[in-house]
XYZ file of C-alpha atoms in Angstrom:
561
model
C 44.310 -55.765 -54.155
C 45.476 -52.255 -53.600
C 48.789 -50.965 -52.287
C 49.418 -51.731 -48.549
C 50.060 -48.414 -46.729
C 53.183 -47.897 -44.601
C 53.544 -46.472 -41.112
C 54.712 -43.254 -42.798
C 51.569 -43.052 -45.023
C 49.385 -43.622 -42.133
C 51.304 -41.083 -40.049
C 51.206 -38.636 -42.899
C 47.538 -38.963 -43.010
C 46.854 -38.295 -39.412
C 49.542 -35.395 -39.095
C 47.616 -33.599 -41.968
C 44.545 -33.993 -40.010
C 42.732 -36.818 -42.010
C 40.502 -38.712 -39.583
C 39.026 -41.086 -42.096
C 41.064 -44.198 -42.303
C 39.931 -44.839 -45.820
C 42.153 -41.928 -46.733
C 45.126 -43.828 -45.768
C 44.255 -47.461 -45.593
C 42.045 -49.902 -44.006
C 41.966 -51.300 -40.488
C 43.422 -54.653 -41.344
C 46.728 -53.221 -42.749
C 48.406 -52.955 -39.400
C 48.495 -55.057 -36.214
C 45.313 -54.177 -34.297
C 47.309 -53.536 -30.990
C 49.845 -51.408 -32.733
C 47.135 -49.556 -34.705
C 45.140 -48.739 -31.648
C 48.130 -47.356 -29.704
C 49.224 -45.344 -32.763
C 45.621 -43.905 -33.374
C 45.676 -42.526 -29.735
C 49.138 -40.870 -30.152
C 48.227 -39.573 -33.660
C 44.854 -38.152 -32.351
C 46.808 -36.432 -29.651
C 49.283 -34.998 -32.094
C 46.300 -33.584 -34.196
C 44.669 -32.029 -31.031
C 47.986 -30.695 -29.701
C 49.215 -29.164 -33.120
C 48.743 -25.451 -33.146
C 46.379 -24.343 -35.987
C 48.746 -21.699 -37.221
C 51.499 -24.330 -37.690
C 49.197 -26.752 -39.514
C 48.141 -23.895 -41.799
C 51.756 -22.928 -42.552
C 52.617 -26.582 -43.281
C 49.848 -27.102 -45.731
C 49.670 -23.538 -47.240
C 50.141 -23.163 -50.979
C 53.281 -21.469 -52.149
C 52.251 -17.935 -52.435
C 53.399 -14.280 -52.535
C 54.721 -14.307 -48.862
C 56.954 -17.355 -49.670
C 58.519 -15.429 -52.572
C 58.856 -12.289 -50.597
C 60.817 -14.240 -47.864
C 62.882 -15.940 -50.496
C 63.905 -12.628 -52.052
C 64.645 -10.916 -48.847
C 66.772 -13.840 -47.396
C 68.253 -14.474 -50.769
C 69.555 -10.956 -51.264
C 71.499 -11.422 -47.970
C 73.016 -14.530 -49.480
C 73.742 -12.782 -52.674
C 75.754 -10.259 -50.542
C 77.489 -13.071 -48.729
C 78.745 -14.765 -51.932
C 79.826 -11.471 -53.408
C 81.850 -10.354 -50.347
C 83.488 -13.668 -49.644
C 84.603 -14.316 -53.210
C 85.275 -10.776 -54.319
C 88.576 -10.590 -52.277
C 90.186 -13.365 -54.545
C 89.646 -11.082 -57.534
C 91.877 -8.221 -56.139
C 94.574 -9.859 -54.152
C 97.023 -9.974 -57.152
C 96.248 -6.178 -57.671
C 97.006 -5.476 -53.829
C 100.320 -7.214 -54.318
C 101.162 -5.047 -57.378
C 100.125 -1.795 -55.679
C 101.678 -2.339 -52.121
C 104.398 -4.889 -52.673
C 106.152 -3.734 -55.779
C 109.977 -4.147 -55.870
C 111.883 -1.908 -58.228
C 113.847 -4.016 -60.681
C 111.976 -7.250 -60.116
C 111.212 -9.236 -63.274
C 107.815 -9.962 -61.905
C 105.038 -7.805 -60.460
C 104.703 -7.593 -56.627
C 102.734 -10.330 -54.763
C 101.275 -10.452 -51.323
C 103.591 -12.300 -48.940
C 102.156 -15.627 -47.811
C 101.211 -14.339 -44.228
C 99.552 -11.235 -45.560
C 97.682 -13.205 -48.281
C 96.436 -15.733 -45.815
C 95.180 -12.899 -43.557
C 93.491 -10.850 -46.233
C 91.635 -13.832 -47.711
C 91.045 -15.713 -44.574
C 90.144 -13.289 -41.933
C 86.477 -13.094 -43.304
C 86.186 -16.784 -42.790
C 87.412 -16.525 -39.210
C 84.885 -13.770 -38.740
C 81.963 -15.856 -40.255
C 82.869 -18.810 -38.025
C 82.481 -16.442 -34.878
C 79.356 -14.900 -36.335
C 77.666 -18.222 -36.930
C 78.155 -19.343 -33.257
C 77.185 -15.968 -31.740
C 74.203 -14.961 -33.986
C 73.099 -18.635 -34.246
C 72.684 -18.615 -30.384
C 71.279 -14.980 -30.346
C 68.692 -15.857 -32.994
C 67.149 -18.326 -30.425
C 67.332 -15.872 -27.580
C 66.165 -12.595 -29.170
C 64.313 -13.834 -32.099
C 65.150 -14.212 -35.807
C 63.865 -10.892 -37.023
C 65.718 -8.725 -34.568
C 68.999 -10.558 -35.383
C 68.344 -10.369 -39.032
C 68.543 -6.503 -38.924
C 71.931 -6.537 -36.893
C 73.674 -8.923 -39.324
C 72.544 -6.951 -42.583
C 73.530 -3.522 -41.003
C 76.914 -5.076 -39.999
C 77.404 -6.280 -43.594
C 76.586 -3.005 -45.059
C 78.830 -0.891 -42.819
C 81.798 -3.172 -43.232
C 81.540 -3.662 -46.923
C 81.856 0.206 -47.268
C 84.581 0.385 -44.681
C 86.654 -2.263 -46.420
C 86.858 0.072 -49.452
C 87.822 3.012 -47.236
C 90.846 1.180 -45.620
C 93.097 3.910 -44.541
C 96.473 5.009 -45.665
C 98.822 4.449 -48.539
C 101.393 2.182 -46.923
C 101.242 -1.531 -47.063
C 100.908 -2.182 -43.334
C 98.229 0.300 -42.692
C 96.097 -0.690 -45.597
C 96.387 -4.332 -45.026
C 95.751 -4.019 -41.122
C 92.562 -1.963 -41.573
C 91.357 -4.031 -44.547
C 91.693 -7.251 -42.270
C 89.964 -5.605 -39.296
C 86.877 -4.626 -41.449
C 86.760 -7.872 -43.323
C 86.831 -9.637 -39.978
C 83.589 -7.822 -38.867
C 82.094 -8.216 -42.438
C 82.659 -11.880 -42.038
C 81.000 -11.835 -38.535
C 77.894 -10.359 -40.149
C 77.896 -12.675 -43.056
C 78.336 -15.624 -40.454
C 75.230 -14.474 -38.758
C 73.213 -14.468 -41.933
C 73.634 -18.279 -42.363
C 71.623 -19.577 -39.401
C 69.035 -16.764 -39.383
C 68.211 -16.930 -43.107
C 68.072 -20.753 -43.018
C 65.743 -20.911 -39.935
C 63.510 -17.991 -41.058
C 63.091 -19.709 -44.478
C 62.429 -23.127 -42.960
C 59.950 -21.773 -40.412
C 58.032 -19.800 -43.001
C 57.818 -22.561 -45.771
C 55.261 -25.254 -46.336
C 56.231 -29.092 -45.973
C 55.916 -29.660 -49.698
C 58.366 -27.019 -50.902
C 60.374 -26.243 -47.865
C 63.593 -27.828 -49.207
C 63.347 -25.871 -52.499
C 62.721 -22.588 -50.566
C 65.786 -22.914 -48.436
C 67.884 -24.082 -51.377
C 66.900 -21.158 -53.362
C 68.000 -18.765 -50.517
C 71.439 -20.506 -50.542
C 71.556 -20.667 -54.384
C 71.635 -16.828 -54.431
C 75.177 -17.327 -53.224
C 76.032 -18.433 -56.618
C 74.568 -15.251 -58.164
C 76.783 -13.402 -55.699
C 79.880 -15.013 -56.958
C 78.731 -14.263 -60.503
C 78.009 -10.636 -59.625
C 81.449 -10.198 -58.054
C 83.017 -11.288 -61.227
C 80.832 -9.117 -63.480
C 81.432 -6.063 -61.343
C 85.220 -6.688 -61.418
C 85.044 -7.091 -65.246
C 83.137 -3.769 -65.578
C 85.376 -1.839 -63.256
C 88.732 -3.097 -64.530
C 87.763 -2.801 -68.223
C 86.582 0.817 -67.581
C 90.062 1.732 -65.871
C 91.936 -0.088 -68.558
C 90.206 1.835 -71.208
C 90.579 5.164 -69.472
C 94.381 4.860 -68.463
C 95.630 2.395 -71.019
C 98.234 0.776 -68.885
C 101.106 -1.009 -70.637
C 102.174 -4.599 -69.503
C 104.614 -5.056 -66.757
C 107.333 -6.192 -69.192
C 106.891 -3.061 -71.219
C 106.868 -0.534 -68.205
C 106.925 -1.857 -64.691
C 106.013 1.416 -63.077
C 103.275 2.669 -65.532
C 101.706 -0.896 -65.560
C 100.052 0.021 -62.226
C 98.683 3.514 -62.608
C 98.043 5.356 -59.253
C 94.393 5.292 -60.020
C 94.405 1.495 -59.924
C 94.131 1.813 -56.199
C 90.392 2.685 -56.720
C 89.676 -0.584 -58.542
C 89.828 -2.892 -55.485
C 88.068 -0.409 -53.298
C 85.083 -0.019 -55.710
C 84.674 -3.766 -56.073
C 84.672 -4.314 -52.372
C 82.414 -1.440 -51.536
C 79.753 -2.516 -54.176
C 78.884 -5.571 -52.010
C 76.981 -3.059 -49.664
C 74.437 -2.306 -52.320
C 72.171 -5.411 -52.314
C 72.279 -5.784 -48.520
C 71.223 -1.990 -48.047
C 68.524 -2.308 -50.698
C 66.650 -5.081 -48.608
C 67.232 -3.647 -45.076
C 63.781 -1.787 -44.913
C 61.790 -4.789 -46.122
C 63.530 -7.227 -43.851
C 62.581 -5.067 -40.951
C 58.926 -5.089 -42.097
C 58.759 -9.005 -41.993
C 56.799 -10.397 -39.045
C 58.712 -12.742 -36.610
C 58.214 -16.389 -37.605
C 55.241 -18.076 -36.263
C 57.234 -20.866 -34.555
C 59.428 -18.504 -32.591
C 56.499 -16.400 -31.489
C 54.340 -19.322 -30.435
C 56.932 -21.895 -29.064
C 59.475 -19.559 -27.769
C 58.151 -16.149 -27.074
C 54.925 -17.960 -25.979
C 52.708 -15.083 -27.403
C 49.608 -16.827 -28.909
C 47.833 -13.578 -29.814
C 50.749 -12.083 -31.565
C 51.300 -15.311 -33.704
C 47.668 -15.288 -34.733
C 47.689 -11.608 -35.691
C 50.986 -11.944 -37.654
C 50.118 -15.136 -39.544
C 46.469 -13.940 -40.391
C 48.017 -10.868 -42.176
C 50.592 -12.903 -43.920
C 48.331 -15.872 -44.858
C 45.079 -13.956 -45.446
C 43.152 -16.393 -43.421
C 41.519 -16.521 -39.984
C 43.632 -17.934 -37.218
C 42.494 -18.793 -33.783
C 44.236 -17.509 -30.702
C 45.163 -20.640 -28.880
C 46.725 -19.469 -25.548
C 45.986 -22.487 -23.598
C 47.385 -24.747 -26.195
C 50.604 -22.631 -26.560
C 51.014 -22.796 -22.636
C 50.471 -26.443 -22.532
C 53.042 -27.130 -25.273
C 55.614 -24.890 -23.719
C 55.091 -26.501 -20.347
C 55.624 -30.039 -21.806
C 59.043 -31.322 -20.497
C 59.518 -32.860 -23.928
C 59.739 -29.391 -25.394
C 62.193 -27.939 -22.745
C 65.418 -29.814 -22.801
C 68.591 -27.830 -23.385
C 71.512 -28.023 -25.846
C 73.841 -29.774 -23.245
C 71.215 -32.061 -21.788
C 71.209 -35.871 -21.843
C 67.864 -35.758 -23.613
C 69.247 -33.552 -26.541
C 72.215 -35.955 -26.786
C 69.759 -38.962 -26.898
C 67.386 -37.446 -29.433
C 69.699 -35.196 -31.645
C 73.149 -36.000 -30.669
C 73.903 -38.071 -33.718
C 72.067 -35.630 -35.858
C 74.324 -32.683 -34.723
C 77.411 -34.875 -35.286
C 76.085 -35.548 -38.762
C 75.490 -31.946 -39.599
C 78.849 -30.710 -38.334
C 80.951 -33.449 -39.632
C 79.416 -33.401 -43.129
C 79.569 -29.598 -43.439
C 83.282 -29.590 -42.119
C 84.422 -32.226 -44.542
C 82.530 -30.612 -47.426
C 84.118 -27.257 -46.803
C 87.651 -28.546 -46.657
C 87.194 -29.999 -50.175
C 85.043 -27.078 -51.627
C 87.461 -24.182 -50.540
C 90.638 -26.243 -51.341
C 89.403 -26.480 -54.971
C 90.742 -22.920 -55.570
C 94.286 -24.339 -55.101
C 94.477 -25.584 -58.586
C 92.467 -22.774 -60.351
C 95.709 -21.088 -61.301
C 96.984 -24.273 -62.897
C 93.796 -24.731 -65.031
C 93.508 -20.986 -66.001
C 97.133 -20.830 -67.069
C 96.956 -24.131 -68.860
C 94.067 -23.226 -70.996
C 95.409 -19.591 -71.844
C 92.799 -17.630 -69.802
C 95.465 -16.055 -67.558
C 98.876 -15.184 -69.192
C 101.941 -14.736 -67.194
C 101.567 -11.868 -64.749
C 104.490 -9.760 -66.277
C 102.570 -9.882 -69.689
C 99.569 -7.923 -68.262
C 98.833 -4.523 -66.770
C 97.292 -4.298 -63.279
C 93.743 -3.590 -64.545
C 94.202 -6.235 -67.374
C 95.084 -8.842 -64.693
C 91.977 -8.066 -62.741
C 90.035 -8.391 -65.846
C 91.510 -11.753 -66.764
C 91.084 -13.282 -63.186
C 87.536 -11.961 -63.118
C 86.764 -13.376 -66.600
C 87.910 -16.937 -65.426
C 85.980 -16.798 -62.219
C 82.769 -15.589 -63.890
C 82.920 -18.360 -66.613
C 83.492 -20.970 -63.852
C 80.532 -19.673 -61.917
C 78.354 -19.363 -64.993
C 79.013 -22.949 -66.355
C 79.292 -25.020 -63.285
C 78.666 -23.315 -59.882
C 75.325 -21.665 -60.681
C 73.785 -24.505 -62.574
C 74.674 -26.903 -59.638
C 72.870 -24.739 -57.012
C 69.705 -24.674 -59.253
C 69.652 -28.354 -59.954
C 69.384 -28.937 -56.283
C 66.531 -26.459 -56.066
C 64.714 -28.376 -58.830
C 65.129 -31.804 -57.417
C 65.543 -31.504 -53.516
C 61.841 -32.004 -52.835
C 61.635 -34.959 -55.401
C 64.853 -36.913 -54.826
C 65.268 -35.835 -51.118
C 68.163 -34.087 -49.275
C 70.041 -37.205 -48.088
C 70.102 -38.840 -51.593
C 71.369 -35.520 -53.216
C 74.114 -35.192 -50.485
C 75.246 -38.849 -51.002
C 75.280 -38.442 -54.697
C 77.269 -35.193 -54.493
C 79.862 -36.740 -52.182
C 80.205 -39.694 -54.339
C 80.880 -37.880 -57.565
C 83.195 -35.473 -55.861
C 85.222 -38.326 -54.553
C 85.266 -39.939 -58.154
C 86.368 -36.732 -59.844
C 88.990 -36.013 -57.260
C 90.565 -39.562 -57.716
C 90.040 -38.960 -61.501
C 92.124 -35.950 -61.385
C 94.710 -37.313 -58.876
C 95.662 -40.824 -60.126
C 96.423 -40.045 -63.636
C 97.651 -36.377 -62.739
C 100.584 -36.361 -65.181
C 98.099 -37.251 -67.949
C 96.249 -34.166 -67.098
C 99.258 -31.900 -67.006
C 99.951 -32.481 -70.695
C 98.967 -29.727 -73.091
C 96.663 -31.849 -75.301
C 94.658 -32.929 -72.274
C 93.881 -29.540 -70.768
C 90.234 -29.405 -71.810
C 89.507 -32.696 -70.094
C 91.191 -31.324 -66.929
C 88.886 -28.347 -67.136
C 85.801 -30.491 -67.540
C 86.698 -32.739 -64.616
C 87.386 -29.718 -62.494
C 84.090 -28.048 -63.469
C 82.261 -31.234 -62.583
C 83.551 -31.390 -59.051
C 82.095 -27.914 -58.601
C 78.854 -28.886 -60.141
C 78.401 -31.849 -57.935
C 79.543 -29.975 -54.783
C 76.546 -27.510 -55.562
C 74.123 -30.135 -56.749
C 75.104 -32.039 -53.566
C 76.344 -31.326 -49.992
C 77.241 -27.608 -50.541
C 73.450 -26.936 -50.689
C 72.114 -29.791 -48.582
C 74.485 -29.182 -45.565
C 72.794 -25.688 -45.397
C 69.241 -27.038 -45.698
C 69.078 -30.063 -43.299
C 70.230 -28.250 -40.068
C 67.385 -25.796 -40.442
C 64.836 -28.644 -40.412
C 65.770 -31.379 -37.911
C 66.274 -29.488 -34.582
C 63.632 -28.091 -32.124
C 62.538 -24.486 -32.696
C 64.125 -23.136 -29.459
C 67.626 -24.679 -30.591
C 67.155 -24.468 -34.426
C 69.273 -21.403 -34.999
C 71.936 -22.387 -32.500
C 72.372 -25.722 -33.963
C 72.434 -24.495 -37.496
C 74.962 -21.924 -36.337
C 77.142 -24.608 -34.786
C 76.938 -26.720 -38.064
C 77.692 -23.822 -40.275
C 80.642 -22.778 -37.826
C 82.071 -26.421 -38.315
C 82.003 -25.831 -42.160
C 83.853 -22.565 -41.838
C 86.498 -24.398 -39.696
C 86.633 -26.860 -42.626
C 86.971 -23.857 -44.978
C 89.948 -22.504 -43.137
C 91.663 -25.940 -43.153
C 90.936 -26.329 -46.963
C 92.031 -22.910 -47.925
C 95.105 -22.555 -45.758
C 96.170 -26.066 -44.667
C 96.042 -27.415 -48.236
C 97.684 -24.036 -49.535
C 100.790 -25.138 -47.883
C 100.242 -28.992 -48.354
C 99.776 -28.608 -52.198
C 103.124 -26.914 -52.669
C 105.589 -28.946 -54.773
C 108.020 -31.466 -53.129
C 110.696 -29.704 -55.127
C 111.827 -26.549 -53.240
C 112.656 -24.761 -56.732
C 108.953 -25.157 -57.781
C 107.137 -23.866 -54.670
C 105.343 -20.519 -54.561
C 107.484 -17.636 -53.223
C 107.657 -17.752 -49.628
C 106.169 -21.161 -49.081
C 107.877 -24.437 -47.748
C 107.655 -27.564 -49.592
C 104.554 -29.732 -49.441
C 103.145 -32.950 -50.594
C 102.252 -31.722 -54.025
C 99.127 -31.377 -55.847
C 98.521 -34.951 -56.728
C 98.684 -36.223 -53.249
C 96.602 -33.282 -51.994
C 93.997 -34.483 -54.422
C 94.106 -38.043 -53.240
C 93.561 -36.687 -49.600
C 90.611 -34.657 -50.749
C 89.029 -37.717 -52.406
C 89.333 -39.632 -49.105
C 87.761 -36.551 -47.216
C 84.882 -36.634 -49.667
C 84.358 -40.356 -49.035
C 84.196 -39.787 -45.395
C 81.614 -37.000 -45.994
C 79.427 -39.788 -47.731
C 79.756 -42.043 -44.726
C 78.842 -39.436 -42.147
C 75.692 -38.447 -44.192
C 74.097 -41.750 -43.002
C 73.729 -40.272 -39.455
C 71.094 -37.901 -40.862
C 67.266 -38.393 -41.144
C 65.464 -37.454 -44.374
C 63.306 -34.291 -43.749
C 61.582 -34.565 -47.100
C 57.812 -34.151 -46.810
C 57.763 -33.996 -42.944
C 56.758 -31.193 -40.697
C 59.506 -29.420 -38.635
C 57.598 -30.563 -35.421
C 57.503 -34.223 -36.612
C 61.300 -34.078 -37.375
C 62.183 -32.499 -33.875
C 59.775 -34.413 -31.820
C 58.097 -31.205 -30.437
């Protein structure tokens, strides 16, 4: 006797347009009363589904998919570059603008300035995600796409042109432009995810969205490589001595160009793709379900898919007029249908980013322990940028980038929710594995094990919730609220990033006032910070159970449209 088909198999067969029950199972496989009721509903679904959306869902992966991936992906490469490049040059900024004559150590950014320079882009991103997410559902994905990219190009260049040669003037203008850079980067999150989800087919949608997000890893890698090339070139040209040998000459006046060039380079990939982004047609789901233009969607998708698409004006009008497709974000109907889903996407992204961004807190301990970064006084300004960039590039190459691409490879096989649960689980395990025997890892002979454990937390963050929290919100909400809800979810993530990067920057300080970083009060120490982060990852795993599995289901099936 053959396998008995489940409700999902029967539903899948009907949604795909199979009318012959032999395709999905015999009449006796389901109770007759339920089967008849379901057949009527399913037949209605088939009739009401727009042809263009059915064609998109079942289309083979082809050139237009790859074009959309490249165009959206280059935006995310820029995002990764701009957000992480600043960490490569903060030490250099301290040497240039906060040097103290006669000090045994190079100058460093004061805690408040350091927090502002590195964190203002995160604040901007949070605001941009909320604003452009909302705007993407009001004005259309394509128009907002151009705005965010133009803002990123202009502000990347402006960051490098930060005015003046005094600390206050340079830091103030740098923070101003990096806020607006973050604002543009934030807008790229919901728009890129929504466009990719609405262009992709059901079979490979998860991989397509994950590839876009994975380009962030290449952006991190690119920032390290550019910093390596620029710092090595300046070091070769000016041959700066170490700070110990000559404190003044260790930071040549030309070193001021290093950080400016590194930050400005982020404008190149974004500018390169601007023209092609503007040539992309609006997504079919926005044009049909929100703009209500049946003729335009048929023309756009016929050109993209190279097939004949019927103009279905009456069907579009009927779908749009349906009350089930018109409830708002703050309605009871949204709360009933998607309230728990939005709680799931916001909470998991918030918790993930606390852990993900706070991992940078103990990078300095690792890099110093394994000899990648000597004491600051033993290096020149350009030499220190080179060493920091080398360390970040190696971490990105060995753990960050592979993690992203494992998600791409398996997301449509394993499913989003299983990958997210697995990632949170192993992050919890490795955080506790670092925290409980923390003294063991601080011993010189055990430094290699510490690096491996640390790298695995990054790997399972990216082969796990760092990718899936980006993918799922782009799939499970209605088209007219999809960009808004993704923006809200992403903004919750950036709120977590701010908590992780700055709350734990203070919390992880030593309990001994003589061992804290300059300018910081005492905290709970690295060990207890790691324990708290382990608990946060466990909570992320628990909140994941609020989310449905989108794998293999159409966007309309998931959202109930």
